[in-house]
Amino acid sequence: MDAARIAYILLLVLLSLGFGLLHRWHVSTLFENDRHFSHLSEMEREMSFRTEMGMYYYYYKLMIEAPSWQEGLDRLRNDNLSQYPKVINADRTYNLFPEIYAGTLYRFAESLGLLGEPQCWQTERGDVLPPVLSCQGLSVPSYFYISIVWSLAMMTGSVLFLYATYLSGSIYGGLIAILAFFFNHTECTRVQWTPPLRESFAYPLLLFQMFRVTMFLDKYSFERKKFTWRNILWDNPYTDIFITTQLCLFTWQFSQFIFTIQIAILLILQWLKIIPRYVTLYLLFHHIIAIAFTFYHGPMVINSMYTCLVVGATYVNLMNAHVEGLWNPYLLLFSDVIGTIGSAKFMKSAMIDYDDYHHVYNLLRSKLSGFRDFHTMMYTCSPEFDFIHYETYEIIVKTFLLPTAILGGFFAVYYWYRNFKARGYPECIEPGTAYNGLQTGAFIVMAFLVMRLKLFMTPHLCIIAGMVFSRKYMAIVGIKREHLRLTAFITLAALMMYHGVQRVQEERQFYGEYSNIEQEQLFDWINANTPKNAVFAGKMSIMANLLLATERPIVNNPYYESTEMRDRTLKVYEIYSRKDAAAVYETLRKMQVDYLVLDEGNCYGLGIGKSGCRMVDLWDISDNGRAKRLGKRPLCPILYSGNAHPFRRVFANNHYVVLRLDYSTYVELKPKAPILMQS
């Protein structure tokens, strides 16, 4: 390797590390600015991890506070609090590999004395609330946890730059991608607001896996080898594809849907003769081994369409590999397609029917038709699961991301067209570029249907935008000299900066401070006035934080992907229906609930942006409006306002009411100062 090549590689490494560190600093400071995390008490920090984030953090806390690592793992795998009275393996149910890893790393670092001493200070909270002790440093559990998330965010910045540089064959392409990423940051990621979510851990690994698959396709697609098991087992250096695939499956249940799309794209490329059969088999083999390693951890994976497609495609490709070149190409293609689909369907029918996927199909059904039920409305009423908003299109157009990505795609297609005349089909097609084009198209469709999934679309648009500066693409439009390429780069960067810099400034100039006095009062009262085995029910997001702050058993939680949890939540959410109080009381007693937590927002539909999305509206849809036509009033406002029979009010403040399912004392707290809600 000559000196110039070594210098180029060194420059790439330094730039990728630099951009990774820049992204780490960016998201960590945005997080601090959003909630003033450094000046919160540990309880406030835990409360700031809303919805399922609080539940994930609970298991990390369990791992580090247990007397021993093994005892923490045993408690996690014999969890009797999050789905009371059921005892579950929380690791398998909730994809807790990140928390087990973080907890193990914390205990190991603590045992070696590597965490150092925390920096602590007293934070005043006004005349109404007592001061709290705020501590900062790696020895503080919450700081150690989010530091791992920021390190993975660093990986995102580094991989994105390398991905775009590789695909474009130019550092200019990597620079354009990273500029577009920062200028469209809120459209690319939400790690800065929600660090404990599964995507914060899995997406950097998914991005790296797709990067390595791209490299693999480009390297091996035109080496027409005869398939043997030796090729797969010994001649394949891309073992990191298997490792990252497995880690993604361990970390995030949604990873399997991304991999299903990846397998489908690989099969399409194979059927179009853009990649040879043995390349598909190599990658299918990686997925099969990753699935095998997740057998213990992921029942959803084992019974998924992803597994069926992988195994079915592998079987058909192995069978047809022996007759390739002997059969008519069209007959072979027909056999591949029909055989793969048939094998996948046969496997699916032979497996145990796993209902946890039905909500996904129903959600898609509701997007494409007029179908509605309680569970799909719970999703579609949330902004994250709505169709992608117009503001997203406006942003990616103003920052020149979308126009540049479209131009990059046009350059690639035109280059293939020019190549077709010289080299013919399929040699004119670049496999890695074709794979990423189809992958980006799939991500666009996903984001259009579910806004939350734009975290896949927008970063990939950044990568595709970088292809504009590929030397071979620019050469076909007459830009061959280096100074012309540099001029084009500066011009495009300036156009992107015109609105992009303003967006970064707006993002960084926002300052908030987390405070939720009423919820803190609620948890303090629960800790002081209820037994440790008291069972609670209520709004899903509150239950997750209640589990974390009080360690009381709960009957429902925010893990809505589970069929059982959807059924449990539906029963608990009868409090928001028009049913009789006695009927709801009996339902909760059968669930062994001791206390019911009501919140003002859900009871009265406060803060609901979309019409027809109050909880009582969802129930009216479920029963076709029969109870409403009979003139029955919504139950929750009646219980919340004071007429709680047959329940007993035992606690109330300005936002929460706690009802006991038998007699207890009654306490009412009214803060003297205005209540600060979360920014």
XYZ file of C-alpha atoms in Angstrom:
679
model
C 0.000 0.000 0.000
C 1.525 3.311 -1.064
C 1.895 6.394 1.126
C -0.961 8.264 -0.585
C -3.378 5.418 0.129
C -2.308 5.258 3.769
C -2.736 9.024 4.105
C -6.214 8.836 2.571
C -7.299 6.070 4.966
C -5.871 7.985 7.917
C -7.772 11.100 6.838
C -11.017 9.092 6.606
C -10.490 7.644 10.088
C -9.767 11.046 11.612
C -12.735 12.690 9.898
C -15.125 9.886 10.882
C -13.962 10.055 14.512
C -14.277 13.822 14.456
C -17.824 13.752 13.107
C -18.736 11.020 15.569
C -17.435 13.063 18.516
C -19.223 16.128 17.172
C -22.521 14.239 17.050
C -21.955 12.876 20.560
C -21.393 16.397 21.884
C -24.373 17.726 19.921
C -26.954 15.240 21.236
C -25.642 15.311 24.821
C -25.844 19.113 25.018
C -29.292 19.156 23.404
C -30.445 16.675 26.045
C -28.984 18.804 28.830
C -30.511 21.982 27.390
C -33.926 20.338 27.086
C -34.361 19.349 30.742
C -31.381 20.799 32.689
C -30.548 17.211 33.572
C -27.441 18.075 35.599
C -29.514 20.002 38.175
C -32.241 17.410 38.739
C -32.499 14.946 41.589
C -32.224 11.259 40.713
C -35.977 10.891 41.146
C -36.644 13.769 38.747
C -34.207 12.272 36.249
C -36.008 8.967 36.420
C -39.399 10.659 35.985
C -38.070 12.465 32.904
C -37.717 9.046 31.221
C -41.363 8.935 30.207
C -43.489 5.993 29.000
C -41.540 2.814 28.166
C -38.234 4.614 28.715
C -38.894 4.536 32.444
C -39.562 0.807 32.321
C -36.305 0.119 30.479
C -34.375 2.240 32.951
C -36.011 0.347 35.833
C -34.341 -2.878 34.700
C -30.957 -1.181 34.354
C -31.396 0.158 37.902
C -32.383 -3.321 39.057
C -29.164 -4.756 37.594
C -26.871 -2.288 39.363
C -28.682 -2.172 42.734
C -29.008 -5.942 43.227
C -26.649 -7.443 45.833
C -24.863 -9.337 43.063
C -24.830 -9.430 39.278
C -26.329 -12.917 39.210
C -29.120 -11.950 41.583
C -29.930 -8.919 39.428
C -30.119 -11.126 36.348
C -32.288 -13.674 38.174
C -34.703 -10.953 39.322
C -34.861 -9.592 35.791
C -35.596 -13.029 34.375
C -38.210 -13.736 37.060
C -40.004 -10.425 36.993
C -43.295 -10.399 38.929
C -43.842 -6.626 38.971
C -44.347 -5.384 35.402
C -47.230 -7.746 34.487
C -48.607 -8.656 37.905
C -49.514 -11.369 38.870
C -47.730 -13.040 35.969
C -44.026 -13.898 36.355
C -42.125 -13.252 33.124
C -38.617 -13.307 31.722
C -38.321 -9.555 31.159
C -35.169 -10.033 29.077
C -37.047 -12.046 26.459
C -40.206 -9.957 26.629
C -38.801 -6.420 26.465
C -35.461 -6.802 24.589
C -33.360 -5.773 27.580
C -29.930 -6.610 26.186
C -28.881 -2.901 26.401
C -29.823 -2.701 30.086
C -28.102 -5.989 30.943
C -24.997 -4.840 29.083
C -25.041 -1.370 30.692
C -25.667 -2.787 34.158
C -22.884 -5.339 33.768
C -20.464 -2.697 32.513
C -21.361 -0.367 35.398
C -20.773 -3.057 38.033
C -17.487 -4.087 36.406
C -16.214 -0.510 36.176
C -17.311 0.173 39.745
C -15.496 -2.925 41.043
C -12.275 -1.706 39.407
C -12.690 1.821 40.752
C -12.866 3.333 37.259
C -15.953 5.505 37.750
C -14.408 8.184 39.946
C -16.140 10.416 42.446
C -19.308 12.311 41.504
C -19.540 16.088 41.556
C -22.500 17.105 43.709
C -24.268 20.345 44.589
C -27.535 21.441 46.161
C -30.209 22.710 43.796
C -32.880 25.073 45.113
C -36.410 24.511 43.793
C -38.284 27.570 45.078
C -40.232 28.176 48.267
C -42.718 25.335 47.821
C -40.367 22.423 47.125
C -37.415 21.321 49.222
C -33.892 21.555 47.733
C -32.414 18.446 46.138
C -28.924 17.042 45.808
C -27.779 16.914 42.179
C -24.768 14.814 41.219
C -22.899 14.422 37.957
C -20.306 11.912 36.759
C -19.993 8.325 35.531
C -20.521 6.973 39.054
C -24.075 8.380 38.908
C -26.187 5.563 37.369
C -28.255 7.806 35.086
C -25.146 9.525 33.710
C -23.419 6.214 33.054
C -26.495 4.942 31.210
C -26.910 7.944 28.929
C -23.145 8.025 28.290
C -23.500 4.625 26.598
C -26.310 6.049 24.448
C -24.179 9.069 23.485
C -21.333 6.723 22.518
C -23.681 4.880 20.153
C -24.799 8.253 18.780
C -21.125 8.876 18.089
C -21.116 5.650 16.087
C -24.036 6.967 14.021
C -22.108 10.091 13.009
C -18.965 8.135 12.126
C -20.709 5.374 10.164
C -22.902 7.827 8.262
C -19.834 9.701 7.004
C -17.986 6.505 6.030
C -21.127 5.046 4.409
C -21.655 8.097 2.193
C -17.935 8.389 1.413
C -17.809 4.760 0.322
C -20.987 4.891 -1.761
C -19.908 8.082 -3.531
C -16.213 7.192 -3.687
C -15.469 10.743 -2.552
C -14.843 12.599 0.703
C -17.022 15.350 -0.736
C -19.915 12.897 -0.692
C -19.286 12.068 2.967
C -19.117 15.768 3.862
C -22.401 16.523 2.079
C -24.079 13.622 3.906
C -22.871 14.749 7.319
C -23.888 18.371 6.635
C -27.350 17.212 5.554
C -27.567 15.026 8.668
C -26.898 17.936 11.039
C -29.079 20.389 9.107
C -31.988 17.904 9.251
C -31.127 16.495 12.650
C -34.609 16.469 14.196
C -35.854 14.608 11.111
C -33.047 12.033 11.364
C -33.082 11.043 15.030
C -34.751 11.639 18.383
C -32.003 10.145 20.535
C -31.419 13.594 22.080
C -34.940 13.545 23.570
C -35.486 9.823 24.244
C -32.163 8.100 25.023
C -33.526 4.865 26.594
C -35.674 3.891 23.588
C -34.661 0.712 21.741
C -33.915 2.618 18.526
C -31.207 4.626 20.319
C -29.249 1.406 20.807
C -30.200 -0.468 17.638
C -30.134 2.135 14.859
C -26.330 2.719 14.870
C -25.882 -1.048 14.567
C -28.492 -1.270 11.797
C -26.722 1.511 9.898
C -23.381 -0.283 10.208
C -24.954 -3.581 9.123
C -26.410 -1.997 5.977
C -23.030 -0.359 5.272
C -21.231 -3.705 5.460
C -23.869 -5.423 3.313
C -23.287 -2.707 0.692
C -19.532 -3.350 0.745
C -20.106 -7.093 0.520
C -22.381 -6.750 -2.513
C -19.874 -4.580 -4.364
C -16.942 -6.860 -3.603
C -18.406 -10.257 -4.438
C -21.232 -9.712 -6.915
C -19.084 -10.024 -10.039
C -16.959 -12.935 -8.800
C -19.037 -15.759 -10.261
C -18.102 -18.539 -7.863
C -19.735 -21.906 -7.649
C -21.607 -22.157 -4.366
C -20.197 -24.456 -1.672
C -20.540 -24.488 2.096
C -16.794 -23.844 2.278
C -17.387 -20.507 0.545
C -19.787 -19.511 3.296
C -17.927 -20.891 6.292
C -14.314 -20.010 5.491
C -13.999 -17.643 2.531
C -16.286 -14.936 3.923
C -14.539 -12.241 6.008
C -17.727 -10.290 6.711
C -18.519 -11.883 10.086
C -19.399 -8.443 11.466
C -22.610 -8.629 9.410
C -23.712 -11.620 11.483
C -22.634 -9.959 14.761
C -24.476 -6.696 14.123
C -27.546 -8.549 12.835
C -27.662 -10.585 16.013
C -27.152 -7.528 18.256
C -29.960 -5.687 16.462
C -32.332 -8.613 16.989
C -31.360 -8.736 20.673
C -31.834 -5.000 21.104
C -34.964 -3.961 19.189
C -37.932 -6.073 18.161
C -38.522 -3.796 15.153
C -35.149 -4.790 13.651
C -36.696 -7.918 12.178
C -38.985 -5.805 9.969
C -35.976 -3.920 8.581
C -34.212 -7.210 7.926
C -37.322 -8.601 6.220
C -37.145 -5.662 3.819
C -33.425 -6.253 3.346
C -33.957 -9.914 2.447
C -36.744 -8.998 0.027
C -34.454 -6.463 -1.691
C -31.617 -8.986 -1.961
C -33.984 -11.494 -3.545
C -35.199 -8.876 -6.028
C -31.589 -8.046 -6.952
C -30.880 -11.742 -7.387
C -33.941 -12.294 -9.566
C -32.902 -9.297 -11.685
C -29.454 -10.954 -12.081
C -27.748 -7.926 -10.463
C -26.224 -10.145 -7.761
C -25.443 -13.881 -8.127
C -27.184 -16.575 -6.139
C -24.186 -17.393 -3.964
C -24.041 -13.787 -2.680
C -27.656 -14.035 -1.555
C -26.885 -17.353 0.122
C -23.901 -15.862 1.954
C -26.080 -13.145 3.452
C -28.993 -15.493 4.154
C -26.590 -17.710 6.055
C -25.617 -14.757 8.282
C -29.275 -14.112 9.047
C -29.982 -17.776 9.816
C -27.135 -17.934 12.346
C -28.262 -14.640 13.925
C -31.812 -15.999 14.240
C -30.504 -19.201 15.804
C -28.609 -17.200 18.434
C -31.761 -15.239 19.311
C -33.855 -18.367 19.860
C -33.801 -17.952 23.653
C -34.259 -14.180 23.613
C -36.831 -13.577 20.916
C -40.025 -15.594 20.521
C -41.297 -12.810 18.243
C -38.320 -13.380 15.948
C -38.637 -17.151 15.804
C -42.329 -16.958 14.863
C -41.936 -14.016 12.492
C -42.358 -13.568 8.754
C -38.665 -12.563 8.768
C -37.624 -16.059 9.868
C -40.024 -17.690 7.423
C -38.672 -15.622 4.535
C -35.023 -16.271 5.423
C -35.434 -20.032 5.823
C -37.730 -20.341 2.799
C -35.401 -18.329 0.555
C -32.373 -20.314 1.730
C -34.089 -23.635 1.035
C -35.195 -22.641 -2.472
C -31.817 -21.134 -3.355
C -29.983 -24.254 -2.193
C -32.261 -26.449 -4.275
C -32.030 -24.294 -7.391
C -28.270 -23.726 -7.094
C -27.740 -27.266 -8.400
C -29.766 -26.703 -11.570
C -28.706 -23.139 -12.337
C -27.408 -23.074 -15.904
C -29.348 -26.227 -16.807
C -32.887 -24.886 -16.599
C -34.376 -22.185 -18.757
C -33.625 -18.823 -17.011
C -37.299 -17.825 -16.977
C -38.313 -21.188 -15.515
C -35.601 -20.838 -12.877
C -36.793 -17.324 -12.002
C -40.371 -18.582 -11.719
C -39.174 -21.400 -9.459
C -37.227 -18.953 -7.281
C -40.108 -16.549 -6.789
C -42.917 -19.063 -6.334
C -40.748 -21.411 -4.288
C -39.615 -18.670 -1.902
C -43.119 -17.316 -1.351
C -44.564 -20.813 -1.019
C -41.879 -21.970 1.418
C -42.303 -18.851 3.557
C -46.078 -19.319 3.699
C -45.728 -23.017 4.492
C -43.356 -22.273 7.366
C -45.665 -19.557 8.679
C -48.647 -21.895 8.662
C -46.628 -24.606 10.405
C -45.537 -22.292 13.215
C -47.409 -21.370 16.358
C -49.767 -18.493 15.636
C -48.106 -15.556 17.369
C -50.677 -12.808 17.851
C -48.171 -10.097 18.791
C -47.860 -9.192 15.089
C -51.531 -8.684 14.404
C -51.470 -5.074 15.599
C -48.886 -4.280 12.896
C -51.100 -5.694 10.154
C -54.143 -3.946 11.600
C -52.227 -0.668 11.742
C -51.324 -0.968 8.059
C -54.903 -1.962 7.306
C -56.164 1.167 9.074
C -53.747 3.310 7.060
C -54.941 1.897 3.746
C -58.660 1.567 4.486
C -61.377 2.781 6.816
C -60.708 0.031 9.375
C -60.634 1.267 12.988
C -60.673 -0.365 16.377
C -59.546 0.649 19.860
C -55.971 -0.568 19.455
C -55.339 0.906 16.004
C -56.784 4.233 17.179
C -54.393 4.158 20.143
C -51.598 4.138 17.580
C -52.983 6.438 14.901
C -54.043 9.102 17.416
C -50.396 9.413 18.422
C -48.489 11.888 16.197
C -45.589 9.442 15.874
C -47.830 6.922 14.098
C -49.613 9.407 11.870
C -48.826 9.881 8.190
C -45.681 11.896 7.657
C -46.373 15.599 8.115
C -46.024 18.259 5.453
C -43.457 20.052 7.639
C -40.998 17.200 7.081
C -41.163 17.592 3.299
C -40.804 21.344 3.674
C -37.701 20.988 5.841
C -35.866 18.475 3.646
C -36.627 20.588 0.569
C -35.509 23.880 2.136
C -32.218 22.360 3.295
C -31.737 20.944 -0.234
C -31.596 17.384 1.086
C -34.443 16.000 -1.025
C -33.433 17.762 -4.285
C -29.822 16.608 -3.847
C -30.876 13.015 -3.116
C -33.103 13.015 -6.202
C -30.190 14.365 -8.248
C -27.913 11.645 -6.851
C -30.432 8.978 -7.855
C -30.782 10.489 -11.316
C -26.981 10.504 -11.786
C -26.805 6.811 -10.801
C -29.556 5.763 -13.239
C -28.060 7.835 -16.067
C -24.643 6.301 -15.393
C -26.148 2.811 -15.614
C -27.823 3.757 -18.875
C -24.509 4.940 -20.313
C -22.795 1.798 -19.031
C -25.421 -0.449 -20.575
C -24.290 0.531 -24.061
C -20.678 -0.364 -23.261
C -20.947 -3.346 -20.910
C -24.463 -4.699 -21.202
C -26.812 -5.970 -18.521
C -26.369 -6.730 -15.610
C -22.710 -5.576 -15.474
C -23.851 -1.970 -15.993
C -25.583 -1.943 -12.597
C -23.646 -1.227 -9.385
C -25.004 -3.747 -6.818
C -24.298 -1.638 -3.723
C -25.907 1.441 -5.216
C -28.917 -0.549 -6.432
C -29.360 -2.068 -2.976
C -29.282 1.338 -1.295
C -31.653 2.820 -3.851
C -34.252 0.141 -3.150
C -33.608 0.384 0.596
C -34.181 4.145 0.520
C -37.373 3.674 -1.486
C -38.675 1.210 1.105
C -37.806 3.623 3.912
C -39.679 6.440 2.141
C -42.827 4.292 1.933
C -42.470 3.344 5.611
C -42.027 6.980 6.669
C -45.006 8.071 4.582
C -47.243 5.575 6.389
C -45.770 6.048 9.900
C -44.063 9.347 10.691
C -41.935 7.772 13.445
C -40.105 5.747 10.785
C -38.597 8.825 9.170
C -35.574 8.037 11.349
C -34.764 5.455 8.633
C -35.705 7.565 5.630
C -33.905 10.842 6.323
C -30.406 9.494 7.170
C -30.532 7.318 4.041
C -31.522 10.328 1.962
C -28.379 12.002 3.360
C -26.298 9.041 2.163
C -27.921 9.050 -1.291
C -27.387 12.837 -1.522
C -23.642 12.275 -1.102
C -23.585 10.234 -4.330
C -23.865 13.492 -6.292
C -20.105 13.933 -5.839
C -19.090 10.553 -7.212
C -16.290 11.185 -9.728
C -17.810 8.870 -12.322
C -21.220 10.508 -12.002
C -19.892 14.039 -12.230
C -17.745 13.088 -15.209
C -20.791 12.190 -17.293
C -22.128 15.731 -16.842
C -18.785 17.283 -17.757
C -17.374 18.021 -14.284
C -14.019 16.246 -14.399
C -11.414 18.653 -13.027
C -10.792 18.808 -9.308
C -11.318 22.572 -9.025
C -14.733 22.222 -10.696
C -15.743 19.486 -8.244
C -14.583 21.678 -5.357
C -16.577 24.617 -6.724
C -19.676 22.426 -7.054
C -19.194 21.173 -3.481
C -18.855 24.688 -2.048
C -21.912 25.868 -3.993
C -24.109 22.995 -2.800
C -22.837 23.282 0.784
C -23.679 27.017 0.751
C -27.200 26.315 -0.521
C -27.737 23.724 2.212
C -26.374 26.078 4.877
C -28.784 28.899 4.000
C -31.596 27.250 5.964
C -29.569 24.479 7.592
C -27.478 26.676 9.872
C -30.614 28.436 11.068
C -32.173 25.091 11.963
C -29.105 24.030 13.962
C -29.125 27.360 15.811
C -32.822 27.036 16.643
C -32.237 23.502 17.898
C -29.359 24.553 20.135
C -30.965 27.743 21.450
C -33.870 25.926 23.081
C -33.574 25.745 26.861
C -36.037 24.006 29.155
C -36.159 22.568 32.640
C -37.914 19.402 33.679
C -40.332 19.683 36.588
C -43.374 17.575 37.358
C -44.438 18.461 40.890
C -47.719 16.577 40.853
C -46.152 13.306 39.726
C -43.428 13.671 42.348
C -46.111 14.198 45.020
C -47.929 11.123 43.735
C -44.871 8.894 43.960
C -43.850 10.284 47.364
C -47.312 9.506 48.701
C -47.242 5.985 47.256
C -43.828 5.284 48.789
C -44.952 6.575 52.185
C -48.527 5.282 52.390
C -48.881 2.032 50.476
C -47.402 -1.412 51.149
C -44.645 -2.696 48.841
C -46.977 -5.347 47.446
C -49.814 -2.936 46.598
C -50.876 -3.436 42.967
C -51.498 -0.428 40.698
C -53.260 0.201 37.403
C -53.656 3.312 35.271
C -52.412 5.127 32.207
C -49.606 3.137 30.552
C -46.996 5.893 30.638
C -47.633 6.646 34.323
C -47.377 2.968 35.215
C -43.861 2.739 33.760
C -42.660 5.658 35.880
C -44.536 4.335 38.906
C -42.733 1.004 38.591
C -39.390 2.807 38.382
C -39.984 5.277 41.230
C -41.851 3.052 43.707
C -41.156 -0.578 42.668
C -44.845 -1.399 43.183
C -46.429 -4.153 41.057
C -48.390 -2.922 38.044
C -50.888 -4.810 35.885
C -50.348 -2.818 32.659
C -47.377 -1.049 31.105
C -46.433 0.716 27.837
C -45.211 -2.423 26.045
C -48.197 -2.260 23.712
C -46.608 -4.605 21.145
C -47.656 -7.537 23.319
C -51.109 -9.017 22.744
C -51.506 -9.743 26.433
C -50.562 -6.175 27.356
C -53.046 -4.780 24.843
C -55.755 -6.943 26.416
C -54.775 -5.868 29.937
C -54.669 -2.208 28.964
C -58.071 -2.461 27.290
C -59.529 -3.722 30.583
C -57.846 -1.004 32.647
C -58.882 1.680 30.158
C -62.529 0.834 30.788
C -62.243 3.702 33.273
C -62.303 6.039 30.243
C -65.427 4.417 28.776
C -69.137 4.996 29.469
C -69.480 1.773 31.449
C -70.912 1.625 34.957
C -68.486 2.146 37.824
C -69.496 -1.160 39.402
C -68.642 -3.104 36.225
C -65.235 -1.449 35.939
C -64.619 -2.033 39.657
C -65.321 -5.738 39.202
C -62.993 -5.966 36.180
C -60.134 -4.411 38.144
C -60.774 -6.605 41.190
C -60.465 -9.687 38.964
C -57.094 -8.305 37.861
C -56.135 -8.088 41.588
C -55.697 -4.303 41.439
C -55.471 -2.447 44.764
C -55.081 1.136 43.523
C -56.211 2.932 40.375
C -54.404 6.096 39.245
C -56.450 8.633 37.266
C -54.872 11.541 35.426
C -56.682 14.711 34.490
C -55.448 14.757 30.889
C -56.926 11.403 29.863
C -60.093 11.886 31.902
C -61.017 15.176 30.256
C -59.208 14.805 26.937
C -56.837 17.702 27.668
C -54.115 18.351 25.119
C -55.647 16.070 22.477
C -54.787 17.598 19.109
C -56.751 15.339 16.747
C -60.517 15.264 16.633
C -62.035 12.011 17.818
C -58.953 10.978 19.790
C -60.168 11.377 23.354
C -60.225 8.084 25.244
C -63.991 8.153 25.435
C -64.090 8.655 21.649
C -62.056 5.472 21.166
C -64.567 3.578 23.291
C -67.467 5.087 21.350
C -65.879 3.755 18.147
C -65.387 0.327 19.730
C -69.063 -0.081 20.656
C -70.382 1.763 17.575
C -71.667 4.584 19.775
C -74.351 2.483 21.528
C -73.539 3.717 25.055
C -73.445 7.313 23.863
C -76.834 7.005 22.191
C -78.243 5.662 25.465
C -77.103 8.874 27.146
C -74.463 7.299 29.391
C -71.864 9.718 30.719
C -68.091 9.103 30.545
C -67.026 7.372 33.758
C -63.583 8.900 34.348
C -64.705 12.528 34.975
C -67.259 11.246 37.496
C -64.611 9.263 39.385
C -62.048 12.060 39.125
C -64.333 14.823 40.370
C -65.271 13.131 43.638
C -68.159 10.686 43.191
C -65.923 7.615 43.272
C -68.276 4.923 44.632
C -67.637 1.975 44.804
C -63.983 3.118 44.749
C -62.496 5.166 47.581
C -60.494 8.343 46.949
C -57.274 8.148 48.939
C -55.135 10.803 47.248
C -55.672 13.837 45.031
C -53.629 16.764 43.811
C -53.995 19.119 40.865
C -53.344 16.436 38.264
C -53.754 12.955 39.755
C -56.350 11.066 41.739
C -55.729 7.682 43.354
C -58.681 5.392 44.016
C -58.485 2.393 46.298
C -60.614 -0.624 45.660
C -61.500 -0.824 49.350
C -61.589 1.600 52.316
C -58.628 3.809 53.125
C -57.955 7.337 54.318
C -58.154 10.292 52.001
C -55.454 12.892 51.430
C -55.650 15.938 49.158
C -52.609 18.021 48.188
C -52.858 21.402 46.491
C -49.570 23.079 45.600
C -49.451 26.770 46.471
C -47.216 27.649 43.550
C -48.105 27.307 39.848
C -47.355 23.845 38.528
C -44.460 23.534 36.112
C -45.096 20.962 33.462
C -42.425 19.310 31.396
C -40.989 21.541 28.726
